[in-house]
PDB file of C-alpha atoms in Angstrom:
ATOM      1  CA  MET A   1      -1.492  -0.741   6.956  1.00  0.00           C
ATOM      2  CA  ASN A   2      -0.555  -1.150   3.291  1.00  0.00           C
ATOM      3  CA  ALA A   3       0.766   2.151   1.913  1.00  0.00           C
ATOM      4  CA  ARG A   4      -0.721   1.570  -1.542  1.00  0.00           C
ATOM      5  CA  ARG A   5      -4.185   0.870  -0.202  1.00  0.00           C
ATOM      6  CA  TRP A   6      -4.251   3.772   2.243  1.00  0.00           C
ATOM      7  CA  ARG A   7      -6.954   6.200   1.210  1.00  0.00           C
ATOM      8  CA  VAL A   8      -6.955   9.870   2.067  1.00  0.00           C
ATOM      9  CA  THR A   9     -10.277  10.392   3.775  1.00  0.00           C
ATOM     10  CA  PRO A  10     -11.264  13.203   6.141  1.00  0.00           C
ATOM     11  CA  ARG A  11     -11.136  10.777   9.049  1.00  0.00           C
ATOM     12  CA  SER A  12      -7.589   9.617   8.208  1.00  0.00           C
ATOM     13  CA  ARG A  13      -6.447  13.232   7.794  1.00  0.00           C
ATOM     14  CA  LEU A  14      -7.877  14.102  11.191  1.00  0.00           C
ATOM     15  CA  MET A  15      -6.153  11.094  12.775  1.00  0.00           C
ATOM     16  CA  VAL A  16      -2.772  12.044  11.280  1.00  0.00           C
ATOM     17  CA  ALA A  17      -3.148  15.693  12.337  1.00  0.00           C
ATOM     18  CA  GLY A  18      -4.094  14.605  15.868  1.00  0.00           C
ATOM     19  CA  ALA A  19      -1.111  12.272  16.086  1.00  0.00           C
ATOM     20  CA  LEU A  20       1.202  15.057  14.924  1.00  0.00           C
ATOM     21  CA  LEU A  21      -0.216  17.485  17.490  1.00  0.00           C
ATOM     22  CA  LEU A  22       0.117  14.895  20.258  1.00  0.00           C
ATOM     23  CA  GLY A  23       3.715  14.193  19.246  1.00  0.00           C
ATOM     24  CA  LEU A  24       4.455  17.919  19.150  1.00  0.00           C
ATOM     25  CA  ALA A  25       2.943  18.447  22.596  1.00  0.00           C
ATOM     26  CA  ILE A  26       4.956  15.581  24.085  1.00  0.00           C
ATOM     27  CA  MET A  27       8.210  16.342  22.267  1.00  0.00           C
ATOM     28  CA  GLY A  28       8.581  19.885  23.634  1.00  0.00           C
ATOM     29  CA  PRO A  29       8.747  19.256  27.392  1.00  0.00           C
ATOM     30  CA  VAL A  30      10.483  15.867  27.130  1.00  0.00           C
ATOM     31  CA  THR A  31      13.430  17.007  25.022  1.00  0.00           C
ATOM     32  CA  GLY A  32      13.822  20.351  26.755  1.00  0.00           C
ATOM     33  CA  MET A  33      13.303  22.450  23.604  1.00  0.00           C
ATOM     34  CA  SER A  34      10.639  25.072  23.179  1.00  0.00           C
ATOM     35  CA  SER A  35       7.360  24.188  21.466  1.00  0.00           C
ATOM     36  CA  VAL A  36       8.027  26.755  18.742  1.00  0.00           C
ATOM     37  CA  SER A  37      11.334  25.234  17.686  1.00  0.00           C
ATOM     38  CA  ALA A  38       9.832  21.733  17.865  1.00  0.00           C
ATOM     39  CA  ALA A  39       6.951  22.903  15.653  1.00  0.00           C
ATOM     40  CA  ARG A  40       9.430  24.344  13.167  1.00  0.00           C
ATOM     41  CA  TRP A  41      11.352  21.061  13.002  1.00  0.00           C
ATOM     42  CA  VAL A  42       8.166  19.008  12.583  1.00  0.00           C
ATOM     43  CA  LEU A  43       6.833  21.389   9.934  1.00  0.00           C
ATOM     44  CA  GLY A  44      10.154  21.250   8.041  1.00  0.00           C
ATOM     45  CA  ALA A  45      10.237  17.447   8.199  1.00  0.00           C
ATOM     46  CA  ALA A  46       6.630  17.261   6.968  1.00  0.00           C
ATOM     47  CA  ALA A  47       7.442  19.638   4.085  1.00  0.00           C
ATOM     48  CA  LEU A  48      10.472  17.526   3.081  1.00  0.00           C
ATOM     49  CA  ALA A  49       8.406  14.338   3.289  1.00  0.00           C
ATOM     50  CA  ALA A  50       5.668  15.890   1.130  1.00  0.00           C
ATOM     51  CA  LEU A  51       8.252  17.036  -1.419  1.00  0.00           C
ATOM     52  CA  GLY A  52       9.787  13.554  -1.540  1.00  0.00           C
ATOM     53  CA  TRP A  53       6.371  11.938  -1.952  1.00  0.00           C
ATOM     54  CA  TRP A  54       5.487  14.383  -4.745  1.00  0.00           C
ATOM     55  CA  LEU A  55       8.764  13.735  -6.582  1.00  0.00           C
ATOM     56  CA  HIS A  56       8.258   9.975  -6.225  1.00  0.00           C
ATOM     57  CA  ARG A  57       4.703  10.158  -7.591  1.00  0.00           C
ATOM     58  CA  ARG A  58       5.780  12.434 -10.425  1.00  0.00           C
ATOM     59  CA  GLY A  59       8.391   9.950 -11.587  1.00  0.00           C
ATOM     60  CA  SER A  60       6.132   6.925 -11.261  1.00  0.00           C
ATOM     61  CA  VAL A  61       3.590   5.610 -13.730  1.00  0.00           C
ATOM     62  CA  VAL A  62       0.170   7.249 -13.790  1.00  0.00           C
ATOM     63  CA  PRO A  63      -2.509   4.951 -12.334  1.00  0.00           C
ATOM     64  CA  GLY A  64      -4.787   3.489 -14.972  1.00  0.00           C
ATOM     65  CA  THR A  65      -2.126   3.087 -17.645  1.00  0.00           C
ATOM     66  CA  VAL A  66      -0.989  -0.348 -18.664  1.00  0.00           C
ATOM     67  CA  VAL A  67       2.711  -1.043 -18.385  1.00  0.00           C
ATOM     68  CA  GLU A  68       4.036  -3.451 -20.978  1.00  0.00           C
ATOM     69  CA  PRO A  69       5.833  -6.383 -19.360  1.00  0.00           C
ATOM     70  CA  ARG A  70       9.454  -6.839 -20.340  1.00  0.00           C
ATOM     71  CA  LEU A  71       8.940 -10.590 -20.802  1.00  0.00           C
ATOM     72  CA  ASN A  72       5.891 -11.888 -22.641  1.00  0.00           C
ATOM     73  CA  VAL A  73       5.158 -15.496 -23.623  1.00  0.00           C
ATOM     74  CA  VAL A  74       3.440 -15.128 -26.999  1.00  0.00           C
ATOM     75  CA  SER A  75       2.769 -18.804 -27.707  1.00  0.00           C
ATOM     76  CA  ARG A  76       3.593 -22.136 -26.130  1.00  0.00           C
ATOM     77  CA  ALA A  77       3.249 -25.683 -27.458  1.00  0.00           C
ATOM     78  CA  GLY A  78       3.981 -29.047 -25.903  1.00  0.00           C
ATOM     79  CA  LEU A  79       6.061 -31.387 -28.043  1.00  0.00           C
ATOM     80  CA  SER A  80       5.894 -34.300 -25.619  1.00  0.00           C
ATOM     81  CA  GLN A  81       5.212 -34.833 -21.924  1.00  0.00           C
ATOM     82  CA  ARG A  82       8.613 -33.480 -20.966  1.00  0.00           C
ATOM     83  CA  CYS A  83       9.498 -31.121 -23.838  1.00  0.00           C
ATOM     84  CA  GLY A  84       7.986 -27.928 -25.099  1.00  0.00           C
ATOM     85  CA  LEU A  85       8.474 -24.999 -27.440  1.00  0.00           C
ATOM     86  CA  ALA A  86       7.694 -21.354 -26.668  1.00  0.00           C
ATOM     87  CA  LEU A  87       7.800 -18.079 -28.556  1.00  0.00           C
ATOM     88  CA  VAL A  88       8.896 -15.374 -26.117  1.00  0.00           C
ATOM     89  CA  GLU A  89       9.221 -11.585 -26.519  1.00  0.00           C
ATOM     90  CA  VAL A  90      11.800  -9.786 -24.392  1.00  0.00           C
ATOM     91  CA  ASP A  91      12.057  -6.007 -24.758  1.00  0.00           C
ATOM     92  CA  GLY A  92      10.538  -6.164 -28.246  1.00  0.00           C
ATOM     93  CA  ARG A  93      12.791  -8.955 -29.530  1.00  0.00           C
ATOM     94  CA  SER A  94      11.445 -12.436 -30.260  1.00  0.00           C
ATOM     95  CA  TYR A  95      13.083 -15.667 -29.116  1.00  0.00           C
ATOM     96  CA  LEU A  96      12.230 -19.294 -29.778  1.00  0.00           C
ATOM     97  CA  VAL A  97      12.816 -21.419 -26.657  1.00  0.00           C
ATOM     98  CA  ALA A  98      12.950 -25.223 -26.704  1.00  0.00           C
ATOM     99  CA  PHE A  99      12.879 -26.622 -23.172  1.00  0.00           C
ATOM    100  CA  GLY A 100      12.684 -29.923 -21.351  1.00  0.00           C
ATOM    101  CA  ASP A 101      13.628 -31.601 -18.073  1.00  0.00           C
ATOM    102  CA  ALA A 102      17.374 -31.159 -18.357  1.00  0.00           C
ATOM    103  CA  PHE A 103      17.848 -28.626 -21.149  1.00  0.00           C
ATOM    104  CA  ALA A 104      16.753 -25.322 -22.601  1.00  0.00           C
ATOM    105  CA  GLU A 105      17.856 -23.851 -25.902  1.00  0.00           C
ATOM    106  CA  ILE A 106      17.205 -20.271 -26.925  1.00  0.00           C
ATOM    107  CA  ARG A 107      17.304 -19.006 -30.521  1.00  0.00           C
ATOM    108  CA  GLU A 108      16.613 -15.455 -31.622  1.00  0.00           C
ATOM    109  CA  THR A 109      14.055 -15.290 -34.404  1.00  0.00           C
ATOM    110  CA  PRO A 110      15.073 -13.270 -37.455  1.00  0.00           C
ATOM    111  CA  SER A 111      13.463  -9.867 -37.605  1.00  0.00           C
ATOM    112  CA  ARG A 112      10.976  -9.525 -40.401  1.00  0.00           C
ATOM    113  CA  GLY A 113      10.578  -6.410 -42.440  1.00  0.00           C
ATOM    114  CA  PRO A 114       7.176  -4.888 -42.931  1.00  0.00           C
ATOM    115  CA  GLU A 115       5.000  -7.135 -45.064  1.00  0.00           C
ATOM    116  CA  PHE A 116       3.217  -4.310 -46.817  1.00  0.00           C
ATOM    117  CA  GLY A 117       5.905  -1.679 -46.459  1.00  0.00           C
ATOM    118  CA  GLN A 118       6.500  -0.898 -50.126  1.00  0.00           C
ATOM    119  CA  VAL A 119       3.915  -0.092 -52.729  1.00  0.00           C
ATOM    120  CA  LEU A 120       4.737  -1.970 -55.921  1.00  0.00           C
ATOM    121  CA  ALA A 121       2.249  -0.329 -58.260  1.00  0.00           C
ATOM    122  CA  GLN A 122      -0.645   2.046 -58.056  1.00  0.00           C
ATOM    123  CA  ALA A 123      -3.934   0.166 -58.043  1.00  0.00           C
ATOM    124  CA  ARG A 124      -6.326   1.276 -60.777  1.00  0.00           C
ATOM    125  CA  ARG A 125      -9.992   0.685 -61.165  1.00  0.00           C
ATOM    126  CA  PRO A 126     -11.067  -0.778 -64.479  1.00  0.00           C
ATOM    127  CA  MET A 127     -13.093   1.480 -66.728  1.00  0.00           C
ATOM    128  CA  PRO A 128     -16.778   0.680 -66.580  1.00  0.00           C
ATOM    129  CA  LYS A 129     -18.173  -0.997 -69.661  1.00  0.00           C
ATOM    130  CA  PRO A 130     -20.868   0.909 -71.484  1.00  0.00           C
ATOM    131  CA  ARG A 131     -24.325  -0.488 -70.860  1.00  0.00           C
ATOM    132  CA  LYS A 132     -26.809  -1.249 -73.575  1.00  0.00           C
ATOM    133  CA  VAL A 133     -30.445  -0.461 -73.058  1.00  0.00           C
ATOM    134  CA  ARG A 134     -32.683  -2.026 -75.717  1.00  0.00           C
ATOM    135  CA  GLY A 135     -30.218  -1.717 -78.479  1.00  0.00           C
ATOM    136  CA  ARG A 136     -28.846   1.736 -77.569  1.00  0.00           C
ATOM    137  CA  ARG A 137     -25.606   2.533 -75.853  1.00  0.00           C
ATOM    138  CA  VAL A 138     -25.891   4.549 -72.667  1.00  0.00           C
ATOM    139  CA  THR A 139     -22.888   6.504 -71.528  1.00  0.00           C
ATOM    140  CA  PRO A 140     -22.436   7.029 -67.813  1.00  0.00           C
TER     141      PRO A 140
END
């Protein structure tokens, strides 16, 4: 059974509870300990397992969110049958990779500043020209 595909349904809960009860009933007489102490040990182990599962889920990524891959091939072009060129992003940094049968060369691309980062001048709208209506000037 794949742990990631296991769904918590009422039937699966009932099966797990039945297996735990059966194990508890068998463990008492076989090991020579009382059923009460065996139940305490099983309950403590289940509580620790639930706490570990909760801490693991709390630290993991929430389902439904997209995790950005650390390595992303942005663009790839073939130069010949045995050579190619690729633009690759690794952890937010861009690299240009030239590769072939017996070689690979990696160059870091220079980081560009923002293209529209600085405002050079305030844009102004031109004043509207006065319109003429049959020889008269009309002001807006």
